[in-house]
JSON list of C-alpha atoms in Angstrom, two decimals:
[
{"chain": "X", "resi": 12, "resn": "MET", "atom": "CA", "xyz": [-135.59, -35.75, 136.88]},
{"chain": "X", "resi": 13, "resn": "ALA", "atom": "CA", "xyz": [-133.20, -34.13, 134.03]},
{"chain": "X", "resi": 14, "resn": "SER", "atom": "CA", "xyz": [-129.76, -35.56, 133.29]},
{"chain": "X", "resi": 15, "resn": "THR", "atom": "CA", "xyz": [-126.96, -33.18, 133.99]},
{"chain": "X", "resi": 16, "resn": "GLY", "atom": "CA", "xyz": [-126.11, -32.43, 130.59]},
{"chain": "X", "resi": 17, "resn": "VAL", "atom": "CA", "xyz": [-129.58, -31.21, 130.02]},
{"chain": "X", "resi": 18, "resn": "ASN", "atom": "CA", "xyz": [-128.96, -28.93, 133.48]},
{"chain": "X", "resi": 19, "resn": "VAL", "atom": "CA", "xyz": [-125.52, -27.61, 132.10]},
{"chain": "X", "resi": 20, "resn": "LEU", "atom": "CA", "xyz": [-127.41, -26.79, 128.79]},
{"chain": "X", "resi": 21, "resn": "ARG", "atom": "CA", "xyz": [-130.22, -24.89, 130.60]},
{"chain": "X", "resi": 22, "resn": "TRP", "atom": "CA", "xyz": [-127.60, -23.36, 132.72]},
{"chain": "X", "resi": 23, "resn": "SER", "atom": "CA", "xyz": [-125.31, -22.25, 129.56]},
{"chain": "X", "resi": 24, "resn": "ALA", "atom": "CA", "xyz": [-128.39, -20.78, 127.90]},
{"chain": "X", "resi": 25, "resn": "LEU", "atom": "CA", "xyz": [-129.36, -18.70, 130.97]},
{"chain": "X", "resi": 26, "resn": "GLY", "atom": "CA", "xyz": [-126.02, -17.35, 130.98]},
{"chain": "X", "resi": 27, "resn": "LEU", "atom": "CA", "xyz": [-125.69, -16.48, 127.38]},
{"chain": "X", "resi": 28, "resn": "GLY", "atom": "CA", "xyz": [-128.80, -14.70, 127.60]},
{"chain": "X", "resi": 29, "resn": "VAL", "atom": "CA", "xyz": [-128.20, -12.36, 130.32]},
{"chain": "X", "resi": 30, "resn": "PHE", "atom": "CA", "xyz": [-124.57, -11.57, 128.75]},
{"chain": "X", "resi": 31, "resn": "TYR", "atom": "CA", "xyz": [-126.61, -10.67, 125.49]},
{"chain": "X", "resi": 32, "resn": "GLY", "atom": "CA", "xyz": [-129.25, -8.37, 126.85]},
{"chain": "X", "resi": 33, "resn": "PHE", "atom": "CA", "xyz": [-126.88, -6.47, 129.10]},
{"chain": "X", "resi": 34, "resn": "THR", "atom": "CA", "xyz": [-124.53, -6.41, 125.87]},
{"chain": "X", "resi": 35, "resn": "HIS", "atom": "CA", "xyz": [-127.43, -5.11, 123.62]},
{"chain": "X", "resi": 36, "resn": "GLN", "atom": "CA", "xyz": [-128.87, -2.66, 126.20]},
{"chain": "X", "resi": 37, "resn": "ARG", "atom": "CA", "xyz": [-124.93, -0.97, 126.65]},
{"chain": "X", "resi": 38, "resn": "ALA", "atom": "CA", "xyz": [-125.42, -0.61, 122.93]},
{"chain": "X", "resi": 39, "resn": "ILE", "atom": "CA", "xyz": [-128.84, 1.19, 122.75]},
{"chain": "X", "resi": 40, "resn": "THR", "atom": "CA", "xyz": [-128.09, 2.99, 125.86]},
{"chain": "X", "resi": 41, "resn": "SER", "atom": "CA", "xyz": [-124.87, 4.41, 123.99]},
{"chain": "X", "resi": 42, "resn": "THR", "atom": "CA", "xyz": [-126.20, 5.17, 120.60]},
{"chain": "X", "resi": 43, "resn": "GLN", "atom": "CA", "xyz": [-128.69, 6.85, 122.75]},
{"chain": "X", "resi": 44, "resn": "LYS", "atom": "CA", "xyz": [-126.58, 8.98, 124.50]},
{"chain": "X", "resi": 45, "resn": "ALA", "atom": "CA", "xyz": [-124.55, 10.07, 121.38]},
{"chain": "X", "resi": 46, "resn": "GLU", "atom": "CA", "xyz": [-127.96, 11.15, 119.87]},
{"chain": "X", "resi": 47, "resn": "HIS", "atom": "CA", "xyz": [-128.50, 13.21, 122.53]},
{"chain": "X", "resi": 48, "resn": "ALA", "atom": "CA", "xyz": [-125.11, 14.73, 122.77]},
{"chain": "X", "resi": 49, "resn": "LYS", "atom": "CA", "xyz": [-125.24, 15.44, 118.99]},
{"chain": "X", "resi": 50, "resn": "HIS", "atom": "CA", "xyz": [-129.06, 17.27, 119.53]},
{"chain": "X", "resi": 51, "resn": "GLU", "atom": "CA", "xyz": [-127.59, 19.33, 122.25]},
{"chain": "X", "resi": 52, "resn": "TYR", "atom": "CA", "xyz": [-124.62, 20.52, 120.70]},
{"chain": "X", "resi": 53, "resn": "GLU", "atom": "CA", "xyz": [-126.80, 21.39, 117.34]},
{"chain": "X", "resi": 54, "resn": "HIS", "atom": "CA", "xyz": [-128.72, 23.30, 119.77]},
{"chain": "X", "resi": 55, "resn": "LYS", "atom": "CA", "xyz": [-125.86, 25.25, 121.43]},
{"chain": "X", "resi": 56, "resn": "GLU", "atom": "CA", "xyz": [-124.55, 25.97, 117.69]},
{"chain": "X", "resi": 57, "resn": "ARG", "atom": "CA", "xyz": [-127.94, 27.64, 116.77]},
{"chain": "X", "resi": 58, "resn": "LEU", "atom": "CA", "xyz": [-127.90, 29.26, 120.02]},
{"chain": "X", "resi": 59, "resn": "ILE", "atom": "CA", "xyz": [-124.39, 30.51, 119.03]},
{"chain": "X", "resi": 60, "resn": "GLN", "atom": "CA", "xyz": [-125.34, 31.65, 115.20]},
{"chain": "X", "resi": 61, "resn": "GLN", "atom": "CA", "xyz": [-128.48, 33.69, 116.57]},
{"chain": "X", "resi": 62, "resn": "ALA", "atom": "CA", "xyz": [-126.37, 35.40, 119.11]},
{"chain": "X", "resi": 63, "resn": "LYS", "atom": "CA", "xyz": [-123.67, 36.64, 116.77]},
{"chain": "X", "resi": 64, "resn": "ALA", "atom": "CA", "xyz": [-126.46, 37.43, 114.28]},
{"chain": "X", "resi": 65, "resn": "GLU", "atom": "CA", "xyz": [-128.11, 39.49, 116.79]},
{"chain": "X", "resi": 66, "resn": "PHE", "atom": "CA", "xyz": [-124.66, 40.75, 118.30]},
{"chain": "X", "resi": 67, "resn": "ALA", "atom": "CA", "xyz": [-123.88, 42.06, 114.32]},
{"chain": "X", "resi": 68, "resn": "LYS", "atom": "CA", "xyz": [-127.51, 43.93, 114.19]},
{"chain": "X", "resi": 69, "resn": "LYS", "atom": "CA", "xyz": [-127.22, 45.85, 117.00]},
{"chain": "X", "resi": 70, "resn": "THR", "atom": "CA", "xyz": [-123.35, 46.91, 116.49]},
{"chain": "X", "resi": 71, "resn": "ASN", "atom": "CA", "xyz": [-123.54, 47.33, 112.90]},
{"chain": "X", "resi": 72, "resn": "PRO", "atom": "CA", "xyz": [-126.64, 49.54, 112.06]},
{"chain": "X", "resi": 73, "resn": "ALA", "atom": "CA", "xyz": [-128.42, 49.37, 108.46]},
{"chain": "X", "resi": 74, "resn": "ALA", "atom": "CA", "xyz": [-126.64, 50.27, 105.49]},
{"chain": "X", "resi": 75, "resn": "SER", "atom": "CA", "xyz": [-126.22, 53.88, 104.82]},
{"chain": "X", "resi": 76, "resn": "SER", "atom": "CA", "xyz": [-128.14, 55.19, 102.40]},
{"chain": "X", "resi": 77, "resn": "ALA", "atom": "CA", "xyz": [-127.04, 58.38, 100.26]},
{"chain": "X", "resi": 78, "resn": "SER", "atom": "CA", "xyz": [-128.54, 61.00, 102.66]},
{"chain": "X", "resi": 79, "resn": "ASP", "atom": "CA", "xyz": [-126.75, 59.90, 105.52]},
{"chain": "X", "resi": 80, "resn": "VAL", "atom": "CA", "xyz": [-124.03, 62.64, 106.67]},
{"chain": "X", "resi": 81, "resn": "ILE", "atom": "CA", "xyz": [-120.97, 61.68, 107.47]},
{"chain": "X", "resi": 82, "resn": "THR", "atom": "CA", "xyz": [-119.27, 62.91, 110.69]},
{"chain": "X", "resi": 83, "resn": "ASP", "atom": "CA", "xyz": [-116.03, 62.18, 110.51]},
{"chain": "X", "resi": 84, "resn": "PRO", "atom": "CA", "xyz": [-113.94, 64.99, 109.79]},
{"chain": "X", "resi": 85, "resn": "ASN", "atom": "CA", "xyz": [-111.26, 63.29, 108.56]},
{"chain": "X", "resi": 86, "resn": "ASP", "atom": "CA", "xyz": [-112.98, 61.21, 106.12]},
{"chain": "X", "resi": 87, "resn": "PRO", "atom": "CA", "xyz": [-112.04, 62.69, 102.49]},
{"chain": "X", "resi": 88, "resn": "LYS", "atom": "CA", "xyz": [-116.37, 62.54, 101.82]},
{"chain": "X", "resi": 89, "resn": "PHE", "atom": "CA", "xyz": [-116.82, 64.96, 104.92]},
{"chain": "X", "resi": 90, "resn": "ASP", "atom": "CA", "xyz": [-119.40, 67.77, 104.38]},
{"chain": "X", "resi": 91, "resn": "LEU", "atom": "CA", "xyz": [-119.43, 70.32, 107.08]},
{"chain": "X", "resi": 92, "resn": "GLU", "atom": "CA", "xyz": [-122.27, 72.05, 105.39]},
{"chain": "X", "resi": 93, "resn": "LYS", "atom": "CA", "xyz": [-124.26, 69.13, 105.17]},
{"chain": "X", "resi": 94, "resn": "LEU", "atom": "CA", "xyz": [-123.43, 68.12, 108.89]},
{"chain": "X", "resi": 95, "resn": "LEU", "atom": "CA", "xyz": [-124.71, 71.59, 110.39]},
{"chain": "X", "resi": 96, "resn": "LEU", "atom": "CA", "xyz": [-128.14, 70.91, 108.29]},
{"chain": "X", "resi": 97, "resn": "LYS", "atom": "CA", "xyz": [-128.47, 68.36, 110.00]},
{"chain": "X", "resi": 98, "resn": "VAL", "atom": "CA", "xyz": [-127.62, 69.11, 113.49]},
{"chain": "X", "resi": 99, "resn": "ALA", "atom": "CA", "xyz": [-129.86, 72.17, 112.61]},
{"chain": "X", "resi": 100, "resn": "LYS", "atom": "CA", "xyz": [-132.97, 69.67, 111.95]},
{"chain": "X", "resi": 101, "resn": "GLU", "atom": "CA", "xyz": [-132.25, 67.69, 114.99]},
{"chain": "X", "resi": 102, "resn": "ASN", "atom": "CA", "xyz": [-132.38, 70.88, 117.19]},
{"chain": "X", "resi": 103, "resn": "PRO", "atom": "CA", "xyz": [-134.66, 73.00, 116.39]}
]
């Protein structure tokens, strides 16, 4: 039979091992959760940037070239003749 001191040592080692395992597993789990949350945030951020780019592309058409006609009569560069020619081409 083992002495009382040896049994106390064995049980203490077992208790410390269980405690260490529990704390180590908590550390691993929290690190994985933090990485997962960071990945989710980056994914959402990427989606928002894509949505902003698509919205900008949709609302702001391509840069106007020199052949485009200004249709705003309050614009100082407005030319009625160019506007009438454009409408005549669109509606034969």
